[in-house]
Amino acid sequence: MEPETLHTKWEVFLMNSNLATEESMSGTQLESFKNYLRRTVEQMHTKQQQQVYASSSSSFVTPKKAALKNRQQPSSRMNYDSVMDLDVDMASSDFPSPSSKLFALRKNVAETEESLNGSLATRPGPPVKSGTDHRNTVNLVVGVKPYRYMFEKITEKAEALDDRIDAFAAIFKKKYPDTDFYNPAYPSQALVTVIGRICSDANEGKSNERSLMLETSRMIGGGSRVRIDVSEVTSFSFFPGQVVVLTGINSSGSVFNVTAVHEIPALPMAAASPLELQEIHYRKLGGQPVKIVTAAGPYTLNDNLLFEPFAALMDHVNKERPDILLLMGPFVPSNHPAIQTGNIDMSPEAYFSKFISSKLAQHQEKYPKEMQILLVPSLQDVIHETIVMPQPGFEHQRALGLPLGTYCLPNPVQFTVNEMVFAVNTTDVLFHLSGDEVARNPQNTDRMGRLSKYLMQQRNLHPVYPGLATGPESAIDYNQFDLLDLRVCPDVLIVPSKLRQFAKTVDNVVVVNPHHLSKGQAGGMFAMMTIHPLPESELEDAAMMMDDEDEQSMTMHHFVFKRCRVDLKRV
């Protein structure tokens, strides 16, 4: 029996018996606890549910959402060493459900639903290794250290939002030096250029054209807010939180009439020297493609905690033998019915260790130093202490049973695999943008591509503020808001969403929505990426064009969008 399971049962026994947590266990109490465990096992096997209530005189109350409470504050430690030797076989109460049987009989297993660059080949089987170390190098672009949240002041939040507007003003003026920004709330009979953040006065319901407003920074416009009229603009697309540059007239002082919407300069693309790319692609990787499998939780069906979809994913991983396995939360979701009702027979961490870590460890033991595992948490993860963005990576890797060499990344995260830059946000930012967008005849008619492009245009992995569709599942600590900013335009952007899965190229960026590995009581989707090296002749030609002075300064784009195949598959 796992120590975490015993710990949970011991806490319940204490509550039911009105015992203090710091008390040691006497012989009589030990016998009572053993009898309690035996009764619990018998009830599990007969599929009976048991509610445990503390008496009104006790200072302990068994919460209906016990797991959620544990997520926010650690339970006090106690002396239960005397019961560690109990020889009790704790069976799981999660017997196969009707949906488990249907999942086992599912059709179209690992069938490809959609592909990007389908003409490119996939890499069959494992990579050919030339040494004992991993083939690929993974590095963080931006790290997130643990911090104290829920101490955010309104003034600090306003300052963070102001700084964002001022930063975009500097970016725009760097490209267009003759630009002068004016206060949009001041009356003017001449055309002026203004910059600010889109907001809405619609307290209820979706934002619309009539509810649009523009808020300036304190430095540029004194923090004023003015209604904007977009009736003269033939094409636009806005969302709350978007920083925009507009031209127009405010003749009355109450409404700014927009005549033009300007595009903010794009982020620079990631680049590297031809010699560096040649070294990575042909010396280190031997000219072989890099294979990446990525999936987003939930990893279990919503009527049990048996994690069958994750087991099915690992069967595919064992077959495909990828270089990188990128797993995105939630792993043990806080909104799972069993977690919400407290109908669990072990701690959430024990579920993770038993059903997820064990599968990962088995693969790593069978194929040592072949695959690197990357984990990105979610705000819905009950096993994570931080419930706002940005989230640090998972701590206590040993307690979670993770195999050595697992990378626990923050959320959102920017990281590199060799030369390639990846950006990931496990919060459903596409859904939030979709629910709050106001558009008329947008230039980009591909809605999913347009929503994805907002992240590159706004240089941020979650630019929505505040938005109707957002809520606790997208809470942000604005003292740390700059950690969500993109440092460079990524080669690959991965944004799991409940919206339909897709893989497409948006402004030379490969954007992937792998959907979720499970959908209610059915299996979902995952993505497999095969990224080929640049042609060696192309790299040699670029290297020959350099002289000694250019060797350190000359760079070329990675062109991942041309050499990356993405297959969206059923689990």
XYZ file of C-alpha atoms in Angstrom:
571
model
C 0.000 0.000 0.000
C 1.281 3.451 -0.939
C 2.204 5.787 1.980
C 0.012 8.510 0.443
C -3.003 6.177 0.491
C -2.379 5.253 4.108
C -1.947 8.935 4.967
C -5.357 9.799 3.481
C -7.136 6.963 5.300
C -5.402 7.896 8.551
C -6.641 11.499 8.252
C -10.214 10.319 7.729
C -9.935 7.961 10.719
C -8.668 10.809 12.924
C -11.517 13.069 11.912
C -14.115 10.398 12.524
C -12.619 9.523 15.924
C -12.114 13.106 17.182
C -8.367 12.541 17.629
C -5.766 15.288 17.407
C -3.322 14.996 14.524
C -0.283 15.181 16.746
C -1.303 12.209 18.920
C 0.566 8.937 18.576
C -1.410 5.772 18.033
C -2.066 3.472 20.982
C -2.516 -0.272 20.676
C -6.311 0.004 20.910
C -6.404 2.730 18.299
C -4.128 0.677 16.051
C -6.544 -2.235 16.194
C -9.492 0.098 15.515
C -7.675 1.569 12.541
C -6.958 -1.909 11.105
C -10.654 -2.809 11.444
C -11.587 0.463 9.764
C -9.300 -0.328 6.804
C -10.762 -3.841 6.453
C -14.316 -2.453 6.427
C -13.330 0.110 3.815
C -11.862 -2.567 1.528
C -14.999 -4.697 1.867
C -17.196 -1.742 1.007
C -15.038 -0.972 -2.029
C -15.474 -4.477 -3.379
C -19.257 -4.274 -2.959
C -19.223 -0.866 -4.694
C -20.771 0.867 -1.695
C -19.985 4.524 -1.039
C -19.235 5.719 2.433
C -19.598 9.319 3.718
C -17.482 10.184 6.716
C -18.660 12.976 8.975
C -16.899 14.489 11.928
C -18.945 15.120 15.070
C -20.071 18.667 15.769
C -17.749 18.895 18.773
C -14.657 18.181 16.687
C -12.489 20.906 15.248
C -12.138 18.796 12.079
C -14.694 18.650 9.280
C -14.340 16.329 6.316
C -14.814 18.672 3.338
C -16.911 17.714 0.351
C -13.973 18.829 -1.826
C -11.163 17.383 0.239
C -8.723 17.311 -2.651
C -9.277 20.970 -3.450
C -8.553 21.912 0.151
C -5.322 19.920 0.107
C -4.343 21.775 -3.039
C -4.480 25.134 -1.300
C -2.979 24.291 2.074
C -0.850 21.300 3.057
C -2.319 19.052 5.710
C -0.489 18.922 9.014
C 1.984 16.129 9.407
C 1.340 13.416 11.972
C 2.997 10.466 13.558
C 1.698 7.426 11.740
C 4.958 5.468 11.570
C 3.416 2.827 13.822
C 0.911 1.849 11.143
C 3.338 1.697 8.206
C 3.774 -2.038 8.714
C 0.064 -2.831 8.447
C -0.388 -5.593 5.894
C -3.655 -4.413 4.358
C -4.289 -4.658 0.615
C -6.034 -1.392 -0.280
C -8.061 -2.095 -3.403
C -9.155 0.719 -5.674
C -12.798 1.722 -5.706
C -12.496 2.746 -9.348
C -13.843 -0.400 -11.007
C -14.278 -0.358 -14.800
C -17.251 1.819 -15.683
C -19.548 1.500 -18.724
C -17.474 4.157 -20.465
C -14.318 2.104 -19.786
C -15.819 -0.801 -21.696
C -16.819 1.493 -24.561
C -13.332 3.027 -24.588
C -11.756 -0.430 -24.828
C -13.981 -1.182 -27.851
C -13.349 2.162 -29.604
C -12.605 2.231 -33.309
C -10.152 4.251 -35.411
C -7.361 3.914 -32.839
C -4.371 6.150 -33.739
C -6.127 7.163 -36.955
C -4.911 10.467 -38.406
C -7.712 13.050 -38.531
C -5.735 15.942 -39.983
C -2.200 16.643 -41.184
C -0.016 19.653 -41.864
C 2.672 19.241 -44.549
C 1.466 15.705 -45.184
C 3.872 15.335 -48.109
C 6.788 15.175 -45.672
C 7.734 11.725 -44.438
C 7.323 10.486 -40.893
C 10.207 8.822 -39.098
C 9.458 5.132 -38.537
C 10.664 3.660 -35.278
C 13.255 4.968 -32.824
C 16.128 7.367 -33.586
C 19.562 6.025 -34.420
C 21.760 7.072 -31.491
C 25.452 7.742 -31.905
C 26.206 8.046 -28.182
C 24.839 7.428 -24.719
C 23.309 10.875 -24.144
C 20.020 12.331 -25.369
C 20.091 13.501 -28.974
C 18.279 16.770 -28.276
C 19.016 19.709 -26.011
C 16.113 21.309 -24.129
C 16.479 24.759 -22.549
C 14.094 27.230 -20.931
C 13.775 30.659 -22.538
C 11.912 32.154 -19.556
C 11.860 30.544 -16.119
C 9.256 30.994 -13.384
C 10.323 30.655 -9.760
C 7.784 29.931 -6.988
C 6.226 33.145 -5.681
C 3.515 34.295 -3.275
C 0.306 35.035 -5.129
C -2.987 36.611 -3.964
C -1.016 39.625 -2.684
C -1.583 41.709 -5.809
C -2.431 45.381 -5.264
C -4.748 47.293 -7.599
C -2.086 49.948 -8.149
C 0.490 47.309 -9.131
C -1.963 45.689 -11.534
C -2.747 49.058 -13.147
C 0.961 49.786 -13.449
C 1.601 46.449 -15.198
C -1.175 47.134 -17.719
C 0.108 50.692 -18.232
C 3.644 49.486 -18.833
C 2.347 47.203 -21.558
C 0.793 50.129 -23.474
C 3.942 52.226 -23.084
C 6.091 49.328 -24.311
C 3.995 48.983 -27.466
C 4.194 52.746 -28.009
C 7.994 52.500 -27.951
C 7.934 49.547 -30.379
C 5.688 51.441 -32.821
C 7.751 54.635 -32.628
C 10.958 52.706 -33.230
C 9.622 51.625 -36.622
C 7.752 54.873 -37.342
C 9.864 57.597 -35.653
C 7.663 60.475 -36.846
C 4.627 59.161 -34.948
C 3.223 61.286 -32.141
C 0.575 59.814 -29.849
C -2.296 61.961 -28.579
C -4.892 61.617 -25.847
C -8.004 60.170 -27.558
C -10.294 61.761 -24.945
C -9.282 65.326 -25.926
C -11.476 67.122 -28.502
C -9.719 67.604 -31.831
C -10.780 68.639 -35.322
C -7.732 67.034 -36.935
C -6.769 63.417 -37.473
C -4.601 62.137 -34.632
C -2.893 58.831 -33.854
C -3.606 57.208 -30.498
C -2.572 54.045 -28.672
C -4.378 52.205 -25.908
C -5.993 49.021 -24.705
C -9.368 47.813 -25.991
C -11.962 47.430 -23.245
C -15.732 47.201 -23.062
C -18.490 48.803 -21.041
C -20.717 45.756 -21.496
C -21.152 44.601 -17.906
C -23.226 41.646 -19.027
C -23.179 39.786 -22.292
C -20.645 39.639 -25.085
C -18.667 42.667 -26.204
C -20.013 44.344 -29.334
C -19.202 47.299 -31.589
C -21.237 49.733 -29.491
C -19.570 48.722 -26.234
C -15.976 49.196 -27.428
C -13.793 51.656 -25.548
C -10.123 52.632 -25.578
C -8.111 53.100 -22.381
C -4.802 54.948 -22.469
C -1.781 54.705 -20.213
C -1.208 57.347 -17.557
C 1.906 58.618 -19.318
C 0.319 59.063 -22.758
C -3.293 59.937 -21.953
C -3.611 60.238 -18.199
C -5.277 56.822 -18.004
C -8.408 58.204 -19.687
C -11.054 56.000 -21.231
C -13.167 56.984 -24.247
C -15.778 55.292 -26.417
C -14.660 54.455 -29.957
C -16.858 54.486 -33.061
C -15.719 52.011 -35.733
C -18.567 52.615 -38.201
C -16.173 54.147 -40.765
C -13.774 51.198 -40.645
C -14.496 48.486 -43.207
C -12.391 45.785 -41.546
C -11.288 45.219 -37.954
C -10.987 42.566 -35.243
C -10.686 43.458 -31.551
C -10.795 41.769 -28.155
C -10.599 43.099 -24.557
C -6.983 43.619 -23.532
C -5.679 44.135 -27.071
C -3.232 47.027 -27.469
C -4.048 48.904 -30.690
C -2.834 51.933 -32.635
C -5.686 53.920 -34.193
C -6.103 57.059 -36.280
C -9.253 59.149 -36.014
C -11.031 62.272 -34.766
C -12.729 63.142 -31.486
C -14.638 66.273 -32.467
C -16.986 66.257 -29.473
C -14.669 64.987 -26.755
C -16.967 62.044 -25.973
C -16.430 59.627 -28.889
C -13.277 58.844 -30.849
C -14.257 58.142 -34.472
C -11.787 55.625 -35.892
C -10.735 55.991 -39.516
C -7.777 53.558 -39.593
C -6.387 50.641 -37.598
C -2.603 50.235 -37.758
C -0.699 46.982 -37.464
C 1.855 46.751 -34.682
C 5.334 45.637 -35.850
C 5.819 41.889 -35.698
C 8.169 40.068 -33.376
C 11.508 39.055 -34.909
C 11.676 35.448 -36.047
C 14.000 33.035 -34.292
C 17.297 32.615 -36.149
C 20.666 30.879 -35.879
C 23.921 30.829 -37.812
C 24.248 28.354 -40.719
C 27.268 26.764 -39.049
C 25.299 26.212 -35.832
C 22.389 24.652 -37.736
C 24.790 22.443 -39.676
C 26.349 21.249 -36.428
C 22.947 20.433 -34.879
C 21.230 18.849 -37.869
C 24.064 16.775 -39.332
C 26.776 16.345 -36.691
C 24.572 15.879 -33.647
C 21.352 14.456 -35.155
C 22.960 12.667 -38.090
C 20.490 14.185 -40.539
C 17.552 12.432 -38.850
C 14.190 14.080 -38.108
C 13.139 14.951 -34.564
C 9.895 13.269 -33.516
C 7.686 14.866 -30.854
C 4.446 13.503 -29.379
C 2.293 16.015 -27.521
C -0.991 15.659 -25.645
C -3.118 17.718 -23.267
C -5.228 16.526 -20.341
C -7.574 15.413 -19.013
C -5.952 11.991 -19.256
C -8.843 10.048 -17.737
C -12.541 9.619 -18.472
C -14.887 11.733 -16.369
C -16.627 8.820 -14.608
C -13.505 7.122 -13.227
C -9.875 7.737 -12.361
C -8.347 4.796 -14.207
C -6.547 6.929 -16.823
C -7.282 4.576 -19.736
C -6.670 7.287 -22.384
C -3.206 7.922 -20.945
C -2.411 4.209 -20.995
C -3.497 4.142 -24.655
C -1.272 7.135 -25.398
C 1.717 5.395 -23.820
C 1.039 2.315 -25.963
C 1.416 4.584 -28.985
C 4.538 6.212 -27.512
C 6.105 2.784 -26.950
C 5.428 2.003 -30.596
C 6.564 5.304 -32.136
C 9.582 5.874 -29.822
C 9.656 9.708 -30.085
C 12.553 11.940 -29.068
C 10.321 14.235 -27.002
C 7.082 13.564 -25.110
C 5.354 16.843 -24.233
C 2.511 16.337 -21.742
C 0.292 19.276 -20.801
C -2.101 19.428 -17.861
C -4.507 19.001 -16.299
C -3.182 15.652 -15.109
C -5.522 15.193 -12.128
C -8.208 17.806 -12.903
C -9.854 19.696 -10.059
C -13.185 19.644 -11.931
C -13.315 15.846 -12.191
C -16.553 14.635 -10.517
C -14.699 12.223 -8.235
C -12.309 14.947 -7.082
C -15.088 17.478 -6.538
C -17.153 15.090 -4.406
C -14.158 13.648 -2.552
C -15.061 10.151 -3.790
C -11.439 9.019 -4.019
C -9.535 6.335 -2.146
C -6.045 7.830 -2.380
C -4.493 11.258 -2.640
C -4.410 13.034 -6.030
C -0.613 12.760 -5.974
C -0.940 8.997 -5.505
C -3.208 8.783 -8.565
C -0.595 10.674 -10.567
C 2.189 8.413 -9.340
C 0.243 5.193 -9.892
C -1.250 5.859 -13.316
C 1.051 8.420 -14.965
C 4.520 8.317 -13.417
C 4.620 4.521 -13.435
C 3.926 4.377 -17.189
C 6.588 6.985 -17.878
C 9.104 5.160 -15.686
C 8.419 1.852 -17.447
C 9.168 3.424 -20.828
C 12.335 5.120 -19.593
C 13.566 1.903 -18.013
C 12.957 -0.049 -21.210
C 14.474 2.603 -23.507
C 16.990 4.523 -21.359
C 18.106 7.987 -22.508
C 16.071 7.764 -25.693
C 13.097 10.027 -24.901
C 12.933 13.292 -22.965
C 9.732 14.009 -21.030
C 8.413 17.562 -20.668
C 5.540 18.309 -18.260
C 3.578 21.581 -18.300
C 0.969 22.102 -15.545
C -2.522 23.576 -15.822
C -4.513 25.889 -13.567
C -6.964 22.992 -13.207
C -4.313 20.649 -11.774
C -5.247 19.653 -8.241
C -1.667 18.469 -7.647
C -0.200 21.944 -8.232
C 0.079 24.538 -5.472
C -0.215 27.628 -7.715
C -3.655 28.431 -9.118
C -2.796 31.566 -11.113
C -0.620 32.225 -14.149
C 2.292 32.080 -14.448
C 2.670 28.690 -12.779
C 6.091 27.348 -11.809
C 6.880 23.812 -12.873
C 5.838 20.870 -10.714
C 7.830 20.590 -7.513
C 8.340 17.473 -5.382
C 9.208 15.280 -8.368
C 10.153 12.383 -6.095
C 6.783 12.533 -4.314
C 5.074 12.383 -7.713
C 7.195 9.374 -8.676
C 8.549 10.988 -11.841
C 11.498 9.262 -13.518
C 14.875 10.948 -13.575
C 15.438 13.352 -16.423
C 11.857 14.641 -16.531
C 11.648 18.368 -17.259
C 8.970 20.129 -15.185
C 8.279 23.337 -17.104
C 6.212 26.381 -16.073
C 2.882 27.434 -17.591
C 2.885 29.279 -19.923
C 6.341 28.344 -21.122
C 8.847 29.187 -23.828
C 11.618 26.656 -24.387
C 13.966 25.469 -27.084
C 14.592 22.022 -28.502
C 17.979 22.361 -30.166
C 17.556 25.567 -32.213
C 13.738 25.471 -32.397
C 11.688 27.796 -30.183
C 8.439 26.445 -28.696
C 5.728 28.368 -26.842
C 2.978 26.591 -24.859
C -0.051 27.799 -22.897
C -2.225 25.103 -21.298
C -4.960 27.612 -20.406
C -7.621 27.692 -23.144
C -6.646 31.098 -24.518
C -8.204 30.378 -27.935
C -11.588 29.747 -26.333
C -11.318 32.954 -24.307
C -10.373 34.960 -27.410
C -13.185 33.338 -29.358
C -15.767 34.317 -26.741
C -14.653 37.960 -26.543
C -13.694 38.838 -30.116
C -15.521 41.643 -31.936
C -14.846 41.577 -35.684
C -16.169 42.956 -38.957
C -14.939 41.676 -42.309
C -11.565 40.656 -40.845
C -8.699 40.425 -43.310
C -7.890 36.949 -42.046
C -11.077 34.938 -42.636
C -9.555 31.807 -41.059
C -10.941 32.224 -37.552
C -8.602 29.782 -35.788
C -5.634 31.291 -37.587
C -6.789 34.781 -36.637
C -7.187 33.882 -32.958
C -3.725 32.297 -32.941
C -2.186 35.325 -34.631
C -3.357 37.570 -31.789
C -0.752 35.942 -29.521
C 2.074 36.810 -31.915
C 0.725 40.312 -32.616
C 0.289 41.084 -28.920
C 3.590 39.396 -28.020
C 1.954 37.629 -25.093
C 0.668 34.108 -24.411
C -2.526 35.303 -22.692
C -3.346 38.904 -23.719
C -7.096 38.804 -22.885
C -8.108 41.292 -20.159
C -10.535 40.908 -18.537
C -12.958 39.349 -21.008
C -16.362 37.744 -20.566
C -15.141 34.196 -21.185
C -12.314 34.327 -18.656
C -12.666 33.232 -15.058
C -10.781 31.362 -12.308
C -9.399 28.987 -14.942
C -7.433 31.892 -16.452
C -6.471 33.943 -13.376
C -3.263 35.952 -13.778
C -0.960 37.518 -11.215
C -0.172 40.814 -12.946
C 2.917 41.336 -10.803
C 4.372 38.502 -12.914
C 2.625 39.456 -16.182
C 5.857 40.111 -18.071
C 6.718 36.401 -17.744
C 3.896 35.725 -20.234
C 5.521 37.950 -22.874
C 7.023 36.327 -25.949
C 10.745 37.053 -26.229
C 10.915 36.043 -29.883
C 8.412 34.791 -32.416
C 8.246 31.034 -31.764
C 8.781 28.394 -34.416
C 6.004 26.274 -32.884
C 3.030 27.491 -30.831
C 1.022 24.830 -28.965
C -2.320 25.968 -27.545
C -4.602 23.091 -26.445
C -8.260 24.090 -26.578
C -11.777 22.684 -26.395
C -12.260 24.227 -29.841
C -11.788 21.859 -32.782
C -8.266 20.503 -33.185
C -6.085 21.960 -35.937
C -2.518 22.287 -37.176
C -1.691 25.173 -39.498
C 0.913 27.735 -40.447
C 0.187 31.272 -39.242
C 2.719 33.932 -40.258
C 5.462 31.305 -40.610
C 4.647 29.810 -37.197
C 3.417 26.225 -36.817
C 0.335 26.489 -34.589
C -1.057 23.271 -33.089
C -4.229 22.711 -31.088
C -4.026 19.009 -30.170
C -7.410 19.238 -28.374
C -7.649 17.002 -25.264
C -6.747 13.354 -24.755
C -10.184 12.593 -23.334
C -13.572 14.181 -23.950
C -16.054 13.334 -21.224
C -16.556 9.587 -21.477
C -14.760 9.160 -24.802
C -11.230 9.297 -26.111
C -9.834 12.454 -27.649
C -6.837 13.531 -29.712
C -3.078 13.968 -29.571
C -0.470 15.303 -31.986
C 2.691 13.826 -33.466
C 5.262 16.154 -35.003
C 8.101 15.134 -37.305
C 10.608 17.951 -37.845
C 13.121 17.342 -40.630
C 16.555 18.989 -40.872
C 17.222 21.800 -43.306
C 18.804 20.556 -46.565
C 22.555 20.229 -46.037
C 23.299 21.877 -49.385
C 21.284 24.931 -48.324
C 23.254 25.228 -45.102
C 26.573 24.772 -46.923
C 25.683 27.504 -49.426
C 24.745 29.881 -46.609
C 27.971 29.073 -44.755
C 30.080 29.738 -47.865
C 28.557 33.202 -48.197
C 29.920 34.193 -44.802
C 33.349 35.675 -44.318
C 35.277 35.697 -41.072
C 33.622 38.915 -39.906
C 30.115 37.597 -40.613
C 30.662 34.262 -38.885
C 29.331 35.456 -35.539
C 26.682 37.878 -36.834
C 25.110 36.252 -39.896
C 21.993 34.246 -39.091
C 19.193 32.573 -40.992
C 15.622 31.716 -40.053
C 14.848 28.187 -38.928
C 12.026 27.660 -41.485
C 10.393 25.082 -39.224
C 7.034 25.716 -40.923
C 8.470 24.259 -44.150
C 10.035 21.142 -42.623
C 7.566 20.180 -39.888
C 4.887 17.565 -40.410
C 2.046 17.465 -37.855
C -0.417 14.569 -37.577
C -3.471 14.915 -35.339
C -4.448 11.429 -34.226
C -7.208 9.739 -32.266
C -6.098 8.127 -29.054
